[in-house]
Amino acid sequence: MKRKIKKAAVIGSGVMGSGIAAHLAGAGIPVVMLDIVPKDLEEGQSRSSIAETSKKQLLKQKPSPIFNKTVLKLIETGNLEDDLDKLKDCDWVVEVIVENVNIKKMLFKNITPYLNEDAILSSNTSGIPIKSMTEDFEDGLKKRFLVTHFFNPVRYLKLLELIPGELTDPDLMDFMKDFGENTLGKGVVLGKDTPNFVGNRIGVFALANAMRIALEDGLTPQQVDAVLGKAMSRPGSAVFGTNDLVGIDTMVHVVKNSYEALVNDEMRDTFEMPEFIEKMMEKGLLGRKVKKGFFTRDKDKQKLQLDLATMEYVPAEKPDWKCIKKAKEVSDPGERIKVVISTDDPGGKLAWKNTASTLIYSLNRLGEIADDIVNIDNGMKWGFNWDLGPFEIWDAIGVKESAERMKADGYDVPEKLNILLENGETFYKTIDGDRYYFDLIKKDYVKVPVRDNVIFLNKLKSTGKVLAENEGADILDLGDGVICCSVHTKMNTVDDKVIEMLNRAVDMVEDRYEALVIGSQAQHFGAGANIFMLLQAAEEGRWWEVEEITQAFQNANMRLKYCEKPVVTAPYGLTLGGACEITMHGHRAVAAVETYIGLVEVGVGLLPAGGGTKELLIRTLN
Ligand SMILES: NC(=O)c1ccc[n+]([C@@H]2O[C@H](COP(=O)([O-])OP(=O)(O)OC[C@H]3O[C@@H](n4cnc5c(N)ncnc54)[C@H](O)[C@@H]3O)[C@@H](O)[C@H]2O)c1
């Protein structure tokens, strides 16, 4: 059977339900969003007011869960008493109601008679076992059931965990993986039916472990966050900031569930709630939503932190530690982690302890929560915004050396690590431009699965497909007569070297190729022109140089515009100023959904001088 999801239904319109509905609508899929009828329905109040209000809220939330207002037209609201008929033509029904197995089971019982006989049914549960949710299902329905675990906020966190039940049809899993990746733009991780699945199992452990270390070593929230954020290649919200962001009550729920469910976990004690969290709950210090959590601001907007012993707010002083200073000087995420954990100061010790425990915990989970290290690494990168997953970190800090340090410090290093060390040195390696991971069962390296519609520019670079290169950009052979000009300066800013390569790319494509793509696989498409270069020239009064650079960029952009062969730009992420101008001069732009594009020069007191002002005028006149 050739499946297609032409229409979907989301049951539950709370934080996650409305976020999922918005994301599906953004992908062009009509959605029915149902919720309960309000318990104390007032006269004149709509019976679907819960779902209707949630839909309206989508316009007000920040950051916005919707790509633009028009997608709201695709969301139809209703209630679970009058509108179940609306499920009949839905190809996928996802349950996103309160995390309570009995309520979920009751809901499934009520909606099953209304499901189309091929419809896919899924739950967004954070960790209720599939077996207990589906025990009343007929086998036919079990085959069409899975967990689709989105992360909050749905639009911005790339991770989608897919968990099959014992009877889930493998073809359905393949279909949902493809749908998640290609239609919803998600990074799919295949996990197993275990408490908290993949991302939260490791992520919550790492957070809970860091809080324990803070208590044991007498560290303040600000000290912990200064180290376990950017310095350790993790998001700036780090540990205590992440708790504030997610909400202390939500975190308590997840951590408590972990403790109760993980009876045989060797690190179960880590999930025992510290006393200060209980006190925060009593005092209503629930995090950002009430503007008071581990951090708050005083009336002068000064940052304060909670003293974990006295529960009073005190100034949040930044630690003056060597490891943080050193980290700022290193741009490679793996190198940075290595530098921090090797520094002999309180921050370095904290980083080492948290890393050692998290790496060991992750290795112990292999086979239990996911079949391979790739899924675990992706779970942490896409669900928790870590720059590197645990096994990538392990490679970066040296598997053998760090295992020796762990043993010397009394950590219980899993036996399994020896299988790797007897057969190789790292969890990952690259052979002929392809990435391989170590499979502990096969005791050998296995190719990391990649989607066959994706071209990896790095692979082309390492396999002799570079047609030209300089310090600013490469020109690569994509095959089929198509070449790609790929910028690789810091933040992909445009400078004289990039301009040189744009010109060369036009020369080459006009001479002997069929089409030119301008794209890259760096974090952003481009943060603008290198204005530092212009500033320096201006400060030193070298006006002719400013004119020359501007003219050169305008000329290069005009050559793109009037190129005899098609020029396709592929903007994504930050596409500002000069990068936006390049995009405006291509014949077609294939833009990623998350593209932040604009002529932002006026913000720094400049005109868009690479041709952007002219393009803006042309577009306005047309
Ligand atoms: N919030 C998160 O960060 C997050 C992340 C991943 C997964 N989840 C999971 O997603 C699900 C929903 O979580 P949420 O954060 O959106 O919760 P929420 O409290 O924001 O929304 C829950 C929804 O369930 C509805 N509901 C309440 N009682 C109901 C009943 N008897 N029958 C049908 N619907 C009922 C409510 O009206 C509400 O719209 C849960 O299973 C949760 O574990 C949450």
JSON list of N, CA, C and O and ligand atoms in Angstrom, two decimals, residues 11-17 35-36 39 50 54 80 95-99 103-104 107 124-126 149-152 250, ligand 1:
[
{"chain": "A", "resi": 11, "resn": "ILE", "atom": "N", "xyz": [-4.95, 15.31, 18.74]},
{"chain": "A", "resi": 11, "resn": "ILE", "atom": "CA", "xyz": [-5.92, 15.28, 19.84]},
{"chain": "A", "resi": 11, "resn": "ILE", "atom": "C", "xyz": [-5.23, 15.84, 21.08]},
{"chain": "A", "resi": 11, "resn": "ILE", "atom": "O", "xyz": [-4.25, 15.27, 21.56]},
{"chain": "A", "resi": 12, "resn": "GLY", "atom": "N", "xyz": [-5.74, 16.94, 21.58]},
{"chain": "A", "resi": 12, "resn": "GLY", "atom": "CA", "xyz": [-5.10, 17.67, 22.67]},
{"chain": "A", "resi": 12, "resn": "GLY", "atom": "C", "xyz": [-4.49, 18.92, 22.06]},
{"chain": "A", "resi": 12, "resn": "GLY", "atom": "O", "xyz": [-3.77, 18.84, 21.06]},
{"chain": "A", "resi": 13, "resn": "SER", "atom": "N", "xyz": [-4.84, 20.08, 22.64]},
{"chain": "A", "resi": 13, "resn": "SER", "atom": "CA", "xyz": [-4.36, 21.32, 22.01]},
{"chain": "A", "resi": 13, "resn": "SER", "atom": "C", "xyz": [-3.53, 22.14, 22.99]},
{"chain": "A", "resi": 13, "resn": "SER", "atom": "O", "xyz": [-3.49, 23.35, 22.92]},
{"chain": "A", "resi": 14, "resn": "GLY", "atom": "N", "xyz": [-2.86, 21.43, 23.92]},
{"chain": "A", "resi": 14, "resn": "GLY", "atom": "CA", "xyz": [-2.02, 22.13, 24.90]},
{"chain": "A", "resi": 14, "resn": "GLY", "atom": "C", "xyz": [-0.71, 22.57, 24.25]},
{"chain": "A", "resi": 14, "resn": "GLY", "atom": "O", "xyz": [-0.63, 22.78, 23.03]},
{"chain": "A", "resi": 15, "resn": "VAL", "atom": "N", "xyz": [0.32, 22.69, 25.09]},
{"chain": "A", "resi": 15, "resn": "VAL", "atom": "CA", "xyz": [1.64, 23.15, 24.62]},
{"chain": "A", "resi": 15, "resn": "VAL", "atom": "C", "xyz": [2.09, 22.36, 23.40]},
{"chain": "A", "resi": 15, "resn": "VAL", "atom": "O", "xyz": [2.43, 22.92, 22.36]},
{"chain": "A", "resi": 16, "resn": "MET", "atom": "N", "xyz": [2.07, 21.04, 23.53]},
{"chain": "A", "resi": 16, "resn": "MET", "atom": "CA", "xyz": [2.62, 20.21, 22.46]},
{"chain": "A", "resi": 16, "resn": "MET", "atom": "C", "xyz": [1.63, 20.00, 21.32]},
{"chain": "A", "resi": 16, "resn": "MET", "atom": "O", "xyz": [1.99, 20.03, 20.16]},
{"chain": "A", "resi": 17, "resn": "GLY", "atom": "N", "xyz": [0.37, 19.78, 21.67]},
{"chain": "A", "resi": 17, "resn": "GLY", "atom": "CA", "xyz": [-0.63, 19.52, 20.63]},
{"chain": "A", "resi": 17, "resn": "GLY", "atom": "C", "xyz": [-0.74, 20.69, 19.66]},
{"chain": "A", "resi": 17, "resn": "GLY", "atom": "O", "xyz": [-0.69, 20.51, 18.43]},
{"chain": "A", "resi": 35, "resn": "ASP", "atom": "N", "xyz": [-10.03, 19.00, 21.30]},
{"chain": "A", "resi": 35, "resn": "ASP", "atom": "CA", "xyz": [-9.75, 18.97, 22.74]},
{"chain": "A", "resi": 35, "resn": "ASP", "atom": "C", "xyz": [-11.06, 18.71, 23.47]},
{"chain": "A", "resi": 35, "resn": "ASP", "atom": "O", "xyz": [-12.13, 18.62, 22.84]},
{"chain": "A", "resi": 36, "resn": "ILE", "atom": "N", "xyz": [-10.98, 18.63, 24.80]},
{"chain": "A", "resi": 36, "resn": "ILE", "atom": "CA", "xyz": [-12.21, 18.34, 25.55]},
{"chain": "A", "resi": 36, "resn": "ILE", "atom": "C", "xyz": [-13.16, 19.54, 25.55]},
{"chain": "A", "resi": 36, "resn": "ILE", "atom": "O", "xyz": [-12.74, 20.67, 25.30]},
{"chain": "A", "resi": 39, "resn": "LYS", "atom": "N", "xyz": [-15.07, 21.94, 31.24]},
{"chain": "A", "resi": 39, "resn": "LYS", "atom": "CA", "xyz": [-15.88, 21.31, 32.31]},
{"chain": "A", "resi": 39, "resn": "LYS", "atom": "C", "xyz": [-17.02, 22.23, 32.77]},
{"chain": "A", "resi": 39, "resn": "LYS", "atom": "O", "xyz": [-18.14, 21.80, 32.93]},
{"chain": "A", "resi": 50, "resn": "ILE", "atom": "N", "xyz": [-11.73, 25.31, 24.01]},
{"chain": "A", "resi": 50, "resn": "ILE", "atom": "CA", "xyz": [-10.34, 25.02, 24.43]},
{"chain": "A", "resi": 50, "resn": "ILE", "atom": "C", "xyz": [-9.43, 24.97, 23.19]},
{"chain": "A", "resi": 50, "resn": "ILE", "atom": "O", "xyz": [-8.40, 25.65, 23.13]},
{"chain": "A", "resi": 54, "resn": "SER", "atom": "N", "xyz": [-6.57, 27.74, 21.95]},
{"chain": "A", "resi": 54, "resn": "SER", "atom": "CA", "xyz": [-5.18, 27.31, 21.68]},
{"chain": "A", "resi": 54, "resn": "SER", "atom": "C", "xyz": [-4.74, 27.76, 20.29]},
{"chain": "A", "resi": 54, "resn": "SER", "atom": "O", "xyz": [-3.60, 28.18, 20.10]},
{"chain": "A", "resi": 80, "resn": "LEU", "atom": "N", "xyz": [-13.97, 16.80, 21.54]},
{"chain": "A", "resi": 80, "resn": "LEU", "atom": "CA", "xyz": [-13.95, 15.34, 21.54]},
{"chain": "A", "resi": 80, "resn": "LEU", "atom": "C", "xyz": [-15.32, 14.69, 21.74]},
{"chain": "A", "resi": 80, "resn": "LEU", "atom": "O", "xyz": [-15.43, 13.48, 21.80]},
{"chain": "A", "resi": 95, "resn": "GLU", "atom": "N", "xyz": [-2.10, 11.50, 19.34]},
{"chain": "A", "resi": 95, "resn": "GLU", "atom": "CA", "xyz": [-2.66, 11.83, 20.66]},
{"chain": "A", "resi": 95, "resn": "GLU", "atom": "C", "xyz": [-1.62, 12.65, 21.42]},
{"chain": "A", "resi": 95, "resn": "GLU", "atom": "O", "xyz": [-0.47, 12.24, 21.55]},
{"chain": "A", "resi": 96, "resn": "VAL", "atom": "N", "xyz": [-2.07, 13.81, 21.94]},
{"chain": "A", "resi": 96, "resn": "VAL", "atom": "CA", "xyz": [-1.14, 14.70, 22.66]},
{"chain": "A", "resi": 96, "resn": "VAL", "atom": "C", "xyz": [-1.84, 15.25, 23.90]},
{"chain": "A", "resi": 96, "resn": "VAL", "atom": "O", "xyz": [-1.87, 16.46, 24.13]},
{"chain": "A", "resi": 97, "resn": "ILE", "atom": "N", "xyz": [-2.46, 14.35, 24.68]},
{"chain": "A", "resi": 97, "resn": "ILE", "atom": "CA", "xyz": [-3.20, 14.82, 25.86]},
{"chain": "A", "resi": 97, "resn": "ILE", "atom": "C", "xyz": [-2.37, 14.57, 27.12]},
{"chain": "A", "resi": 97, "resn": "ILE", "atom": "O", "xyz": [-1.23, 14.10, 27.04]},
{"chain": "A", "resi": 98, "resn": "VAL", "atom": "N", "xyz": [-2.95, 14.88, 28.28]},
{"chain": "A", "resi": 98, "resn": "VAL", "atom": "CA", "xyz": [-2.22, 14.76, 29.55]},
{"chain": "A", "resi": 98, "resn": "VAL", "atom": "C", "xyz": [-1.50, 13.41, 29.69]},
{"chain": "A", "resi": 98, "resn": "VAL", "atom": "O", "xyz": [-1.99, 12.38, 29.23]},
{"chain": "A", "resi": 99, "resn": "GLU", "atom": "N", "xyz": [-0.37, 13.48, 30.40]},
{"chain": "A", "resi": 99, "resn": "GLU", "atom": "CA", "xyz": [0.47, 12.29, 30.55]},
{"chain": "A", "resi": 99, "resn": "GLU", "atom": "C", "xyz": [-0.11, 11.38, 31.65]},
{"chain": "A", "resi": 99, "resn": "GLU", "atom": "O", "xyz": [0.38, 11.36, 32.79]},
{"chain": "A", "resi": 103, "resn": "ILE", "atom": "N", "xyz": [-6.14, 7.96, 31.26]},
{"chain": "A", "resi": 103, "resn": "ILE", "atom": "CA", "xyz": [-6.85, 8.94, 30.42]},
{"chain": "A", "resi": 103, "resn": "ILE", "atom": "C", "xyz": [-6.54, 8.67, 28.95]},
{"chain": "A", "resi": 103, "resn": "ILE", "atom": "O", "xyz": [-7.41, 8.71, 28.08]},
{"chain": "A", "resi": 104, "resn": "LYS", "atom": "N", "xyz": [-5.28, 8.34, 28.67]},
{"chain": "A", "resi": 104, "resn": "LYS", "atom": "CA", "xyz": [-4.91, 8.06, 27.28]},
{"chain": "A", "resi": 104, "resn": "LYS", "atom": "C", "xyz": [-5.66, 6.81, 26.78]},
{"chain": "A", "resi": 104, "resn": "LYS", "atom": "O", "xyz": [-6.19, 6.80, 25.66]},
{"chain": "A", "resi": 107, "resn": "LEU", "atom": "N", "xyz": [-9.20, 7.59, 26.00]},
{"chain": "A", "resi": 107, "resn": "LEU", "atom": "CA", "xyz": [-9.31, 8.36, 24.76]},
{"chain": "A", "resi": 107, "resn": "LEU", "atom": "C", "xyz": [-9.20, 7.43, 23.55]},
{"chain": "A", "resi": 107, "resn": "LEU", "atom": "O", "xyz": [-10.02, 7.49, 22.61]},
{"chain": "A", "resi": 124, "resn": "ASN", "atom": "N", "xyz": [2.16, 11.03, 21.65]},
{"chain": "A", "resi": 124, "resn": "ASN", "atom": "CA", "xyz": [3.33, 11.90, 21.89]},
{"chain": "A", "resi": 124, "resn": "ASN", "atom": "C", "xyz": [3.81, 11.75, 23.33]},
{"chain": "A", "resi": 124, "resn": "ASN", "atom": "O", "xyz": [4.48, 12.62, 23.87]},
{"chain": "A", "resi": 125, "resn": "THR", "atom": "N", "xyz": [3.44, 10.65, 23.97]},
{"chain": "A", "resi": 125, "resn": "THR", "atom": "CA", "xyz": [3.83, 10.47, 25.37]},
{"chain": "A", "resi": 125, "resn": "THR", "atom": "C", "xyz": [5.32, 10.69, 25.59]},
{"chain": "A", "resi": 125, "resn": "THR", "atom": "O", "xyz": [6.14, 10.39, 24.72]},
{"chain": "A", "resi": 126, "resn": "SER", "atom": "N", "xyz": [5.66, 11.19, 26.77]},
{"chain": "A", "resi": 126, "resn": "SER", "atom": "CA", "xyz": [7.09, 11.39, 27.08]},
{"chain": "A", "resi": 126, "resn": "SER", "atom": "C", "xyz": [7.71, 10.10, 27.57]},
{"chain": "A", "resi": 126, "resn": "SER", "atom": "O", "xyz": [8.93, 10.03, 27.71]},
{"chain": "A", "resi": 149, "resn": "HIS", "atom": "N", "xyz": [7.43, 11.11, 19.31]},
{"chain": "A", "resi": 149, "resn": "HIS", "atom": "CA", "xyz": [7.78, 12.00, 20.42]},
{"chain": "A", "resi": 149, "resn": "HIS", "atom": "C", "xyz": [8.48, 13.26, 19.91]},
{"chain": "A", "resi": 149, "resn": "HIS", "atom": "O", "xyz": [9.67, 13.23, 19.57]},
{"chain": "A", "resi": 150, "resn": "PHE", "atom": "N", "xyz": [7.70, 14.34, 19.84]},
{"chain": "A", "resi": 150, "resn": "PHE", "atom": "CA", "xyz": [8.25, 15.64, 19.42]},
{"chain": "A", "resi": 150, "resn": "PHE", "atom": "C", "xyz": [8.84, 16.33, 20.64]},
{"chain": "A", "resi": 150, "resn": "PHE", "atom": "O", "xyz": [8.46, 16.06, 21.77]},
{"chain": "A", "resi": 151, "resn": "PHE", "atom": "N", "xyz": [9.72, 17.28, 20.40]},
{"chain": "A", "resi": 151, "resn": "PHE", "atom": "CA", "xyz": [10.32, 18.05, 21.49]},
{"chain": "A", "resi": 151, "resn": "PHE", "atom": "C", "xyz": [9.81, 19.48, 21.48]},
{"chain": "A", "resi": 151, "resn": "PHE", "atom": "O", "xyz": [9.39, 19.99, 20.45]},
{"chain": "A", "resi": 152, "resn": "ASN", "atom": "N", "xyz": [9.83, 20.08, 22.63]},
{"chain": "A", "resi": 152, "resn": "ASN", "atom": "CA", "xyz": [9.27, 21.42, 22.81]},
{"chain": "A", "resi": 152, "resn": "ASN", "atom": "C", "xyz": [10.36, 22.49, 22.76]},
{"chain": "A", "resi": 152, "resn": "ASN", "atom": "O", "xyz": [11.34, 22.35, 23.44]},
{"chain": "A", "resi": 250, "resn": "THR", "atom": "N", "xyz": [7.65, 20.96, 35.42]},
{"chain": "A", "resi": 250, "resn": "THR", "atom": "CA", "xyz": [7.76, 19.95, 34.35]},
{"chain": "A", "resi": 250, "resn": "THR", "atom": "C", "xyz": [8.97, 19.07, 34.60]},
{"chain": "A", "resi": 250, "resn": "THR", "atom": "O", "xyz": [8.92, 17.84, 34.46]},
{"chain": "B", "resi": 1, "resn": "LIG", "atom": "N1", "xyz": [5.54, 19.77, 27.35]},
{"chain": "B", "resi": 1, "resn": "LIG", "atom": "C1", "xyz": [6.58, 19.14, 26.87]},
{"chain": "B", "resi": 1, "resn": "LIG", "atom": "O1", "xyz": [7.70, 19.65, 26.89]},
{"chain": "B", "resi": 1, "resn": "LIG", "atom": "C2", "xyz": [6.41, 17.77, 26.27]},
{"chain": "B", "resi": 1, "resn": "LIG", "atom": "C3", "xyz": [7.41, 17.29, 25.41]},
{"chain": "B", "resi": 1, "resn": "LIG", "atom": "C4", "xyz": [7.23, 16.05, 24.80]},
{"chain": "B", "resi": 1, "resn": "LIG", "atom": "C5", "xyz": [6.11, 15.29, 25.07]},
{"chain": "B", "resi": 1, "resn": "LIG", "atom": "N2", "xyz": [5.16, 15.78, 25.93]},
{"chain": "B", "resi": 1, "resn": "LIG", "atom": "C6", "xyz": [3.96, 14.96, 26.13]},
{"chain": "B", "resi": 1, "resn": "LIG", "atom": "O2", "xyz": [2.90, 15.51, 25.32]},
{"chain": "B", "resi": 1, "resn": "LIG", "atom": "C7", "xyz": [1.63, 15.27, 25.96]},
{"chain": "B", "resi": 1, "resn": "LIG", "atom": "C8", "xyz": [0.93, 16.59, 26.18]},
{"chain": "B", "resi": 1, "resn": "LIG", "atom": "O3", "xyz": [1.75, 17.42, 26.95]},
{"chain": "B", "resi": 1, "resn": "LIG", "atom": "P1", "xyz": [1.53, 19.01, 27.00]},
{"chain": "B", "resi": 1, "resn": "LIG", "atom": "O4", "xyz": [2.77, 19.56, 27.59]},
{"chain": "B", "resi": 1, "resn": "LIG", "atom": "O5", "xyz": [1.07, 19.49, 25.70]},
{"chain": "B", "resi": 1, "resn": "LIG", "atom": "O6", "xyz": [0.38, 19.13, 28.07]},
{"chain": "B", "resi": 1, "resn": "LIG", "atom": "P2", "xyz": [-0.71, 20.29, 28.27]},
{"chain": "B", "resi": 1, "resn": "LIG", "atom": "O7", "xyz": [-1.11, 20.21, 29.67]},
{"chain": "B", "resi": 1, "resn": "LIG", "atom": "O8", "xyz": [-0.22, 21.58, 27.73]},
{"chain": "B", "resi": 1, "resn": "LIG", "atom": "O9", "xyz": [-1.92, 19.82, 27.34]},
{"chain": "B", "resi": 1, "resn": "LIG", "atom": "C9", "xyz": [-2.67, 18.68, 27.64]},
{"chain": "B", "resi": 1, "resn": "LIG", "atom": "C10", "xyz": [-3.97, 18.70, 26.86]},
{"chain": "B", "resi": 1, "resn": "LIG", "atom": "O10", "xyz": [-4.73, 17.56, 27.21]},
{"chain": "B", "resi": 1, "resn": "LIG", "atom": "C11", "xyz": [-6.09, 17.95, 27.31]},
{"chain": "B", "resi": 1, "resn": "LIG", "atom": "N3", "xyz": [-6.82, 17.05, 28.20]},
{"chain": "B", "resi": 1, "resn": "LIG", "atom": "C12", "xyz": [-6.89, 17.11, 29.54]},
{"chain": "B", "resi": 1, "resn": "LIG", "atom": "N4", "xyz": [-7.66, 16.12, 30.00]},
{"chain": "B", "resi": 1, "resn": "LIG", "atom": "C13", "xyz": [-8.08, 15.42, 28.95]},
{"chain": "B", "resi": 1, "resn": "LIG", "atom": "C14", "xyz": [-8.92, 14.28, 28.79]},
{"chain": "B", "resi": 1, "resn": "LIG", "atom": "N5", "xyz": [-9.48, 13.69, 29.82]},
{"chain": "B", "resi": 1, "resn": "LIG", "atom": "N6", "xyz": [-9.14, 13.84, 27.53]},
{"chain": "B", "resi": 1, "resn": "LIG", "atom": "C15", "xyz": [-8.59, 14.44, 26.48]},
{"chain": "B", "resi": 1, "resn": "LIG", "atom": "N7", "xyz": [-7.81, 15.53, 26.58]},
{"chain": "B", "resi": 1, "resn": "LIG", "atom": "C16", "xyz": [-7.55, 16.00, 27.80]},
{"chain": "B", "resi": 1, "resn": "LIG", "atom": "C17", "xyz": [-6.04, 19.36, 27.86]},
{"chain": "B", "resi": 1, "resn": "LIG", "atom": "O11", "xyz": [-7.24, 20.07, 27.59]},
{"chain": "B", "resi": 1, "resn": "LIG", "atom": "C18", "xyz": [-4.82, 19.93, 27.16]},
{"chain": "B", "resi": 1, "resn": "LIG", "atom": "O12", "xyz": [-5.17, 20.56, 25.95]},
{"chain": "B", "resi": 1, "resn": "LIG", "atom": "C19", "xyz": [1.94, 14.52, 27.24]},
{"chain": "B", "resi": 1, "resn": "LIG", "atom": "O13", "xyz": [1.84, 13.16, 26.99]},
{"chain": "B", "resi": 1, "resn": "LIG", "atom": "C20", "xyz": [3.39, 14.92, 27.53]},
{"chain": "B", "resi": 1, "resn": "LIG", "atom": "O14", "xyz": [4.06, 13.98, 28.31]},
{"chain": "B", "resi": 1, "resn": "LIG", "atom": "C21", "xyz": [5.28, 17.00, 26.52]}
]
